[in-house]
Coordinates of C-alpha atoms in Angstrom, one line a residue:
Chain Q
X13 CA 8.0 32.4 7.4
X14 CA 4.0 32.6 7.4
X15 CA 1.5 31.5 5.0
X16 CA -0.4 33.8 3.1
X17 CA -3.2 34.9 3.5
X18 CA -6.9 32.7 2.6
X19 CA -10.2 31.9 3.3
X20 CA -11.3 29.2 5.5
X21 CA -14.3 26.9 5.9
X22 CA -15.3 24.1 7.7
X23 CA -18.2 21.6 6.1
X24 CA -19.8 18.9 8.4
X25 CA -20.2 16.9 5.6
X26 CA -17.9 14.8 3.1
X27 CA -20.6 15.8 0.6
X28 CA -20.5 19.9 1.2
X29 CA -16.7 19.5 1.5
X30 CA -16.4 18.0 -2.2
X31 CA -19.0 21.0 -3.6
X32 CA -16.8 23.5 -1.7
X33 CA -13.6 22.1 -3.2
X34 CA -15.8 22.1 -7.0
X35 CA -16.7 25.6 -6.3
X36 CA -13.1 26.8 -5.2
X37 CA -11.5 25.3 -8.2
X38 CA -7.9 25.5 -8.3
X39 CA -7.0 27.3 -5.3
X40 CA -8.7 25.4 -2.6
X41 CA -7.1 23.0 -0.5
X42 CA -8.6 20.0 1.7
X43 CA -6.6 20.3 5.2
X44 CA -7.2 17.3 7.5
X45 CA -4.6 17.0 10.2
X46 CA -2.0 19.7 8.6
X47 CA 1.0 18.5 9.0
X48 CA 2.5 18.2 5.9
X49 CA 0.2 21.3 4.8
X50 CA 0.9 24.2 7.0
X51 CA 4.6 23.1 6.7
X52 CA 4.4 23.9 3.0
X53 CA 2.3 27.0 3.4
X54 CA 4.9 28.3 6.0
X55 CA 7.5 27.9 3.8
X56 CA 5.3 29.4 1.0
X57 CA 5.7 26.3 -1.4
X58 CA 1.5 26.4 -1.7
X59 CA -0.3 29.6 -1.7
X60 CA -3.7 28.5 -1.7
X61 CA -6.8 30.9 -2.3
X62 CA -9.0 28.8 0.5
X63 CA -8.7 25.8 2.7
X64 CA -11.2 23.5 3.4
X65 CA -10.6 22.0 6.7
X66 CA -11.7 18.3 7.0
X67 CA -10.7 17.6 10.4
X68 CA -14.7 17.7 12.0
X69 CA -16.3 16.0 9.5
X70 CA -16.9 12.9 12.0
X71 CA -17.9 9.8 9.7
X72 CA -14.1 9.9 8.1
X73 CA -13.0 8.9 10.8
X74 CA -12.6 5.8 12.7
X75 CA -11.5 1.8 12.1
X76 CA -14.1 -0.8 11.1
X77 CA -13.7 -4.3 10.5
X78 CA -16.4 -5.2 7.8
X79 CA -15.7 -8.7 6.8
X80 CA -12.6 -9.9 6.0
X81 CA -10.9 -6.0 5.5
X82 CA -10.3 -3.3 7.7
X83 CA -12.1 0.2 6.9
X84 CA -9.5 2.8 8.0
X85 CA -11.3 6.1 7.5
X86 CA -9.1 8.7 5.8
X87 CA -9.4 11.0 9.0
X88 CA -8.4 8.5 11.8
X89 CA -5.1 10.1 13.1
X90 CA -1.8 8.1 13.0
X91 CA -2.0 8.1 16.7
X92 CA -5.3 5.9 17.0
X93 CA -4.0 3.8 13.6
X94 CA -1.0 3.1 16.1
X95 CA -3.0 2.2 18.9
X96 CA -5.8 0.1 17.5
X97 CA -5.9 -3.2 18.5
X98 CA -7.8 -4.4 15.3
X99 CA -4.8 -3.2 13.6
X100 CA -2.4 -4.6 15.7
X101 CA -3.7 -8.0 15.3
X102 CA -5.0 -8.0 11.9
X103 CA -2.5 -5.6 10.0
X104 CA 0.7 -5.6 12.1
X105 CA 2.9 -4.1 8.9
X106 CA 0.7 -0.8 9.9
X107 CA 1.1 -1.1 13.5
X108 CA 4.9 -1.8 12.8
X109 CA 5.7 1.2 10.5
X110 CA 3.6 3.4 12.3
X111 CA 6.3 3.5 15.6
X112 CA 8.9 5.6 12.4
X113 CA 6.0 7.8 11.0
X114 CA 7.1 11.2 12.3
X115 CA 7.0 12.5 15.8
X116 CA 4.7 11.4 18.4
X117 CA 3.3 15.3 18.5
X118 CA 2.8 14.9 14.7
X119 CA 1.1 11.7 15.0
X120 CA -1.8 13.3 17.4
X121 CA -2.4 15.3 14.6
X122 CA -1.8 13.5 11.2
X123 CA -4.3 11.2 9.6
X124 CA -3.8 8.1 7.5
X125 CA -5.7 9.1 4.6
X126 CA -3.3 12.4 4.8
X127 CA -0.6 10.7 4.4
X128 CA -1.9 8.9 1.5
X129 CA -3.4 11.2 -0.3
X130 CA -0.2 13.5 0.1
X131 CA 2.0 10.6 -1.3
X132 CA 5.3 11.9 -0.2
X133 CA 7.8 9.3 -1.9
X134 CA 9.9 8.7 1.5
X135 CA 6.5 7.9 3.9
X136 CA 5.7 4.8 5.4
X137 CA 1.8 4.2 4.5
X138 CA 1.9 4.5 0.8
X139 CA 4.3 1.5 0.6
X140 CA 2.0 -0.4 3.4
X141 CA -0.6 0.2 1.1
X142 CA 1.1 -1.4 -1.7
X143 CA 2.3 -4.2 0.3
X144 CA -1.1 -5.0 2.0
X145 CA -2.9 -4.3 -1.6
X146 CA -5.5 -1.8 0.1
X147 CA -8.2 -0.3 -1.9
X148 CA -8.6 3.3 -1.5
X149 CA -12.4 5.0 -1.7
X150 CA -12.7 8.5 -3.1
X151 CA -15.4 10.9 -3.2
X152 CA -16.2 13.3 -5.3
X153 CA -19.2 15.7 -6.6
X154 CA -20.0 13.0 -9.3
X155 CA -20.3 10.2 -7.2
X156 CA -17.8 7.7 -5.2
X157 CA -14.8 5.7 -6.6
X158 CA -12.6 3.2 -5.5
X159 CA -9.1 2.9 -6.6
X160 CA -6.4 0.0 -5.7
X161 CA -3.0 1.1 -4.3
X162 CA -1.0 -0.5 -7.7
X163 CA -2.9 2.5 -9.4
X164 CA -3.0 5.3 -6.9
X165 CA 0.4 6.7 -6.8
X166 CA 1.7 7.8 -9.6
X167 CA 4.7 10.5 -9.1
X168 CA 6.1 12.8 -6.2
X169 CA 3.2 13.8 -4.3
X170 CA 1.0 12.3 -7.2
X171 CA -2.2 10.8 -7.1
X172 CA -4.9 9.2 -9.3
X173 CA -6.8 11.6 -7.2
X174 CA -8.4 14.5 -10.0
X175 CA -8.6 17.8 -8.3
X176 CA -11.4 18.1 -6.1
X177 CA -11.9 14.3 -5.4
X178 CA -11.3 13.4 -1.9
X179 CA -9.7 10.3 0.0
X180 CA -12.7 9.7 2.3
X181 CA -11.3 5.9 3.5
X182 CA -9.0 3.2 3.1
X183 CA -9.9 -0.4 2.7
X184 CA -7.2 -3.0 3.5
X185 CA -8.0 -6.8 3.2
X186 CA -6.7 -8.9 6.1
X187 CA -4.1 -11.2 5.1
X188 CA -4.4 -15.4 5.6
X189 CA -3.5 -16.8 9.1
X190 CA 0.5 -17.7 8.1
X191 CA 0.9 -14.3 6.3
X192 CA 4.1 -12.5 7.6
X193 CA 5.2 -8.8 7.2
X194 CA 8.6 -7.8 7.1
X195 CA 9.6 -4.0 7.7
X196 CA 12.6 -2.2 7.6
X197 CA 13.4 1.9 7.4
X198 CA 16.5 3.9 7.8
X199 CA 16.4 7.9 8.4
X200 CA 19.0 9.9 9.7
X201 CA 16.8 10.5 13.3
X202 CA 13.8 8.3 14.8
X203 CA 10.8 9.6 13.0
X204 CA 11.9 11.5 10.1
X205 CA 11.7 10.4 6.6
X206 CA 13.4 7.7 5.1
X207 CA 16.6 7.6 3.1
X208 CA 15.0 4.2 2.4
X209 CA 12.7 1.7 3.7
X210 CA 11.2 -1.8 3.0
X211 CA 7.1 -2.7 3.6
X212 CA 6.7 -6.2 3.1
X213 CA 4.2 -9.2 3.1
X214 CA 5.0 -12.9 2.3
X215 CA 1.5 -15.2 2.1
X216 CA 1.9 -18.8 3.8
X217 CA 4.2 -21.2 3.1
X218 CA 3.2 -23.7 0.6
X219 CA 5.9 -26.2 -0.8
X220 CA 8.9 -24.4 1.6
X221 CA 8.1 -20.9 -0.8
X222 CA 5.7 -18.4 0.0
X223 CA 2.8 -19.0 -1.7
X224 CA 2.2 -14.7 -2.3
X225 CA 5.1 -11.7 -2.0
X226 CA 4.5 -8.6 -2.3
X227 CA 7.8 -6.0 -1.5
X228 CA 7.2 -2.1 -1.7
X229 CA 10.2 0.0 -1.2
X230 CA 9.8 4.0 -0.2
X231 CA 12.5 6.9 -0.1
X232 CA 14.5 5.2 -3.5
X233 CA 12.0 6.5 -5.7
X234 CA 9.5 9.7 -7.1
X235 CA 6.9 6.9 -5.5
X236 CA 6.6 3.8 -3.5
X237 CA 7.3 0.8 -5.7
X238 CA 6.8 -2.7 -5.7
X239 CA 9.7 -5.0 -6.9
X240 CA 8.5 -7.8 -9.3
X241 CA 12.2 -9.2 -9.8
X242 CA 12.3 -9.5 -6.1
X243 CA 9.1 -11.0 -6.0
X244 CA 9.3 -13.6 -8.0
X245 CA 13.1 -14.3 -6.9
X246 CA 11.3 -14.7 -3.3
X247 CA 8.4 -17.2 -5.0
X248 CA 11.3 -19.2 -7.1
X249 CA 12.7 -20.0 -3.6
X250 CA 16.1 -18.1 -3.8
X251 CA 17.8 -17.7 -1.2
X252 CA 17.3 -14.3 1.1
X253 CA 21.1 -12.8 -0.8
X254 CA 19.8 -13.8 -3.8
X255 CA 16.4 -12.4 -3.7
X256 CA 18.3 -9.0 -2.2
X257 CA 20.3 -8.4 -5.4
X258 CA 16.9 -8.2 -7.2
X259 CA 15.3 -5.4 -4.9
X260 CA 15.9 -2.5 -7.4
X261 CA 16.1 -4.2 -10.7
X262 CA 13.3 -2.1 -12.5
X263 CA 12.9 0.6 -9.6
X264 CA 14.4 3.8 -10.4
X265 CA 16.1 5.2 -8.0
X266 CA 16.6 8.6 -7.4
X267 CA 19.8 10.2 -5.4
X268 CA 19.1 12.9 -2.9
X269 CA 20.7 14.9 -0.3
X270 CA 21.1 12.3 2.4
X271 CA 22.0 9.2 -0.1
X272 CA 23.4 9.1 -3.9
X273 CA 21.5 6.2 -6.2
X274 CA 24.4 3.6 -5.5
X275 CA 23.7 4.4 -1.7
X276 CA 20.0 4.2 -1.6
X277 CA 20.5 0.9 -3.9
X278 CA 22.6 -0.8 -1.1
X279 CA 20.3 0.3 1.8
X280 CA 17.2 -1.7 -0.3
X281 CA 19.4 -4.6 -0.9
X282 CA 20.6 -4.6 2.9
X283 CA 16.9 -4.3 4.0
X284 CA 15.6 -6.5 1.9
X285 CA 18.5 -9.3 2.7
X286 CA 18.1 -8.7 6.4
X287 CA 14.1 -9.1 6.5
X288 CA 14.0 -12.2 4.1
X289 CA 16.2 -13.8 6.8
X290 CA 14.9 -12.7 9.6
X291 CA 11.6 -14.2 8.1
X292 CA 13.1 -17.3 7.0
X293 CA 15.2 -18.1 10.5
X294 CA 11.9 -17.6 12.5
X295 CA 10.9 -20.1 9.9
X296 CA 13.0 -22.5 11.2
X297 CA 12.4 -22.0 14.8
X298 CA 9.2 -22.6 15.2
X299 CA 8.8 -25.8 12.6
Chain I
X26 CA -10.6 37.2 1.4
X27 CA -8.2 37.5 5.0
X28 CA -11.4 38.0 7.6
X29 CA -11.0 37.4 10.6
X30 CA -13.2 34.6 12.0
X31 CA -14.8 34.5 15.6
X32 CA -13.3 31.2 17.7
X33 CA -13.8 30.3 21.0
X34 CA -11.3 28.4 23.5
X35 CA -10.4 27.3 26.7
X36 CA -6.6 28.1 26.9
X37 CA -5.0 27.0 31.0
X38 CA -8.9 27.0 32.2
X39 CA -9.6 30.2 30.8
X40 CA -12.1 30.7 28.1
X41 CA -10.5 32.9 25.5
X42 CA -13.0 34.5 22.7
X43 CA -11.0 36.2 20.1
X44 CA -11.1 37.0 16.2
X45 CA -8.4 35.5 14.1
X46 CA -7.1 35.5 10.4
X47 CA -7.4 31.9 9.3
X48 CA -3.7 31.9 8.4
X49 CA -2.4 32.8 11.9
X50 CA -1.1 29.4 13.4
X51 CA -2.0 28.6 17.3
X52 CA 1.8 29.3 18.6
X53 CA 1.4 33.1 17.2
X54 CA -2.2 33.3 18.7
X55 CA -1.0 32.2 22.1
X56 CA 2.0 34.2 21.8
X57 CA 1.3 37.1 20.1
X58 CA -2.6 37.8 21.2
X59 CA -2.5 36.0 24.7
X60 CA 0.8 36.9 25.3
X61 CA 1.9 33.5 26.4
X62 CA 5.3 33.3 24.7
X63 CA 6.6 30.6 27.4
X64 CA 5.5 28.2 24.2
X65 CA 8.5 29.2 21.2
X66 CA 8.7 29.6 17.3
X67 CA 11.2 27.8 16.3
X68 CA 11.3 26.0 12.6
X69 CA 7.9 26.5 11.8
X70 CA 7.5 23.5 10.3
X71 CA 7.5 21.0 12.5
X72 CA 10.8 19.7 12.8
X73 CA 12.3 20.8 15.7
X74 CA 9.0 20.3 18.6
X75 CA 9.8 23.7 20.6
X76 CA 6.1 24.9 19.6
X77 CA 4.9 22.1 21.2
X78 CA 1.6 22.2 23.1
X79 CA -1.4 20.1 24.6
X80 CA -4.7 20.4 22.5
X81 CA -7.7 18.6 23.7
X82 CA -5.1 16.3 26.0
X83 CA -3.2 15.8 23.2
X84 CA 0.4 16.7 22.3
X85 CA 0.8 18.9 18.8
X86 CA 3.0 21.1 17.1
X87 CA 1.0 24.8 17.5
X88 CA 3.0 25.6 14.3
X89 CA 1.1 23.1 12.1
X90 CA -2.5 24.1 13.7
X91 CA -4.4 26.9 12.6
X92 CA -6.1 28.9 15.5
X93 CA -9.4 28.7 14.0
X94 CA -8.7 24.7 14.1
X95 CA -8.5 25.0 17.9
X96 CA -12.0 26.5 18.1
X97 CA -14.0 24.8 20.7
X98 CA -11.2 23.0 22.1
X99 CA -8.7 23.2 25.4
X100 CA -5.5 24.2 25.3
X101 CA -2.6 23.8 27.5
X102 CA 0.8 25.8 27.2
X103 CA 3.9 25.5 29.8
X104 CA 2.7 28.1 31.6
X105 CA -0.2 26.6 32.5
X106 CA 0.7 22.9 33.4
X107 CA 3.8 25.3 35.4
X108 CA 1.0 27.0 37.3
X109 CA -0.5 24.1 37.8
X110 CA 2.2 22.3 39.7
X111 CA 1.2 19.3 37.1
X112 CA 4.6 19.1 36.0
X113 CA 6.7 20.6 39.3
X114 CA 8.4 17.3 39.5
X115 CA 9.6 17.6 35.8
X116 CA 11.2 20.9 36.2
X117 CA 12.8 20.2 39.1
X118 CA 14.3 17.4 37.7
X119 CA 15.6 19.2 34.7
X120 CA 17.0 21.8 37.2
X121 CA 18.8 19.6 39.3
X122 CA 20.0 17.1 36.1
X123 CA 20.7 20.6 34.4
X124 CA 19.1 18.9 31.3
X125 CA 18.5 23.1 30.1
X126 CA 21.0 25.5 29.2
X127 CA 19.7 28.2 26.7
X128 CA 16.1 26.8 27.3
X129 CA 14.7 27.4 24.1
X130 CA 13.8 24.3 23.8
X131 CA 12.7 23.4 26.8
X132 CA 8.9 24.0 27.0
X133 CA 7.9 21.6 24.5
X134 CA 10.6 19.4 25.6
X135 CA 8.7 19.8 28.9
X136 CA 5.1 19.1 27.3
X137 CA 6.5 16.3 25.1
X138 CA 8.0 14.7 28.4
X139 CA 4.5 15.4 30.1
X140 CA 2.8 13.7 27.7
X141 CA 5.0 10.1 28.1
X142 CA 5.0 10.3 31.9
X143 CA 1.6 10.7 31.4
X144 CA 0.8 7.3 29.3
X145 CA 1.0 4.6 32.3
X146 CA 2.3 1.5 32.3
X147 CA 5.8 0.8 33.4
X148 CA 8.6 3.6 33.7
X149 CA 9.9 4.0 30.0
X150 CA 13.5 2.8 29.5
X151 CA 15.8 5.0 28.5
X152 CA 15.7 4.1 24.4
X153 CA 12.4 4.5 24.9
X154 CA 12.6 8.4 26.2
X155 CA 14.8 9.0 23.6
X156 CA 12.3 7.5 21.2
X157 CA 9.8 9.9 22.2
X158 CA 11.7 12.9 22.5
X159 CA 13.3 12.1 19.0
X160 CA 11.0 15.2 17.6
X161 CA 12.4 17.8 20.0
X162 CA 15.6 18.9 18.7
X163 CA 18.0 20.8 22.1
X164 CA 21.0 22.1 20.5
X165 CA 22.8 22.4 23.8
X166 CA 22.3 19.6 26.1
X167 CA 23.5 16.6 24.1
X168 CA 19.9 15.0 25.4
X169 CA 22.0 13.0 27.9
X170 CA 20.9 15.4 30.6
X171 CA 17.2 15.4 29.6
X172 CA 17.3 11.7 29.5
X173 CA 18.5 11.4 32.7
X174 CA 15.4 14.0 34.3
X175 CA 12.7 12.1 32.5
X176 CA 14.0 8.5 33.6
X177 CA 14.6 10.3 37.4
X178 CA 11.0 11.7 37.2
X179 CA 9.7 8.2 35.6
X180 CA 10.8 6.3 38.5
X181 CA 10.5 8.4 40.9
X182 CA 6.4 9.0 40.0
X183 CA 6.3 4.7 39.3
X184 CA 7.5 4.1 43.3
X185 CA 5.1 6.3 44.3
X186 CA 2.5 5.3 43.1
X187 CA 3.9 1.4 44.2
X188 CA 4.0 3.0 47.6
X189 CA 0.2 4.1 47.8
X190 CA -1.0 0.9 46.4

């Protein structure tokens, strides 16, 4: 199918592209790298009155380290996220999930802040964000807001975002030397979404138990969700089994076409399990 | 609320000036007002890679890019990386390895190849060819085939270049 027809601007500025998105009301659309969008306008599930395309507007994009966090700018393409070495080194989760997000063609196009802001309950980077407890800055004709991950995503493709705000950057702080990141993700071909998937950190060891945990699942529910049962299971020192049959305690998980509940349930406890002992027998090799 | 808007582009080293609806995606501009349809429409939404295309250097799906979004920058279709003779290795090897049958698939399984042959470093292994060639779907091959071209031409490209060093 085609989209419909609409109008189409371009602003330079982050500024102008917030007024033109106040102006255009409820049918305007920021586009950035599109490839979620046009998908959904070729398939006529969005018929918007305008789009506002993003994609030139030069100080979104880019990775800066300012202190102890990493500024990802909402515009920097999955592709340069997945070969920064500031990101490598310092966020490795990112650099990790980033081989399973999409396609490599998709990824010279798609940004991070797109897939953020988009929240699609099976992607990778809203449950990195979680797990790396970023801090996501948003613009809008009133002023500029920041919003931390725990409070940004709220439902299928729901944000705290209001309509017309725009995700102009993500700031993630670098975890402690000792921190470790455990990932996991199952789809049905390299690169498409998940049927279900594990983002994980685990702060240093203290006392043989890590002394932080935070484990975000994607593809189970409407959103990415952290697991507090299996967080504090993992703090308590349980072993990795143990800590598994936690993973979904209060998540709700949703069946869907590639996995019923009882499925998806399983696949989180497996990842989960799997991770935690991979983690915990690298442990043991290098003490 | 559908005018067209002037863009400007260099498509196989040609500079292209045309006026476009913003809702006409890059694959039907090529296609449709160039008349290159050696790029295909197949799912339209980016699952199955046969729109594929170089913008800017840059492998992307020409169904999930607006043609006014490629205003200002180069493109590069099969036809003109064929013309080329960028890629006369590739195709031969998919020839000989018969790694096409219906060819639908096969230009952007041709530009997504390009585009890892063209990254450096070591040949890719075969898990990862298949890694990047996961978002091209070929419904007749079984992949084996293509695998087999893209490892051939990987190799093949790595001792030469060990030979003129």
């Amino acid at each position: 199918m085609k989209t419909n027809a609409f109008a189409y601007q371009r602003p330079d500025t982050a500024e102008e592209a917030v007024r033109l998105a106040a102006e255009g009301g409820d049918g305007a659309r920021f586009i950035a790298g599109g490839q979620s969008l046009l998908a959904a306008l070729n398939f006529r599930l969005d018929e918007p009155e305008a789009l506002i395309d993003i994609s030139r507007i030069a100080t979104l994009r880019g990775i800066e380290r300012r202190e102890n966090r990493l500024l990802i700018g909402a515009l920097t393409r999955h592709a340069e996220v997945a070969a920064s070495p500031e990101v490598a080194r310092d966020l490795p989760l990112i650099a990790r999930a980033m081989r399973e997000v999409a396609h490599p063609a998709i990824r010279n196009r798609g940004t991070f802040g797109g897939s953020l802001a988009l929240a699609d309950p099976a992607a990778e980077m809203p449950a990195c964000a979680l797990a790396l407890d970023a801090v996501m800055h948003v613009l809008s004709p009133e002023g500029r807001r920041q919003v931390p991950a725990a409070e940004f995503f709220c439902g299928m493709y729901e944000t705290a975002l209001e309509p017309g705000e725009l995700l102009t950057g993500v700031e993630i702080p670098l975890p402690e030397p000792g921190a470790r990141h455990g990932f996991s993700e199952l789809a049905r071909r390299h690169g498409d979404y998940a049927m279900a998937g594990l983002a994980m950190m685990l702060g240093p060891r203290s006392g043989g138990v890590p002394s932080w945990a935070r484990v975000a699942f994607f593809g189970l529910s409407d959103c990415p969700a952290r697991s507090a049962a299996a967080e504090a299971a993992i703090l308590s020192g349980a072993r990795p089994e143990d800590c598994a049959a936690k993973a979904c305690e209060e998540i709700e998980v949703f069946g869907d076409l590639n996995a019923d509940e009882a499925t998806k349930r399983h696949y989180a406890e497996v990842m989960l399990r799997r991770e935690l002992t991979r983690l915990a027998n690298d442990e043991e090799r290098t003490a | 609320m559908s005018a067209t808007l002037p863009i400007t582009l260099t498509v196989n080293g040609e500079s292209v000036s045309a006026d476009v609806a913003p809702r006409v995606p890059l694959v039907d501009f090529l296609r449709e007002t160039l008349g290159l349809t050696g790029t295909h429409l197949g799912c339209a939404h980016g699952v199955c890679g046969a729109c594929t295309v170089r913008v800017d250097g840059a492998a992307v799906r020409g169904c999930l890019m607006l043609a006014v979004q490629a205003d200002g920058a180069t493109v590069e279709t099969v036809e003109g990386v064929s013309d080329s003779g960028e890629i006369a290795d590739l195709q031969d090897a998919f020839h000989r390895h018969n790694a096409l049958q219906c060819g639908f698939c096969t230009a952007g399984m041709l530009m997504t190849a390009a585009e890892l042959l063209d990254a450096g470093g070591p040949p890719p292994e075969r898990a990862e060819i298949r890694e990047h060639i996961s978002g091209n779907y070929c419904r007749c091959t079984g992949y084996q085939s293509i695998v087999d071209a893209v490892e051939e031409v990987a190799q093949a490209r790595a001792a030469d270049k060990g030979g003129q060093a």
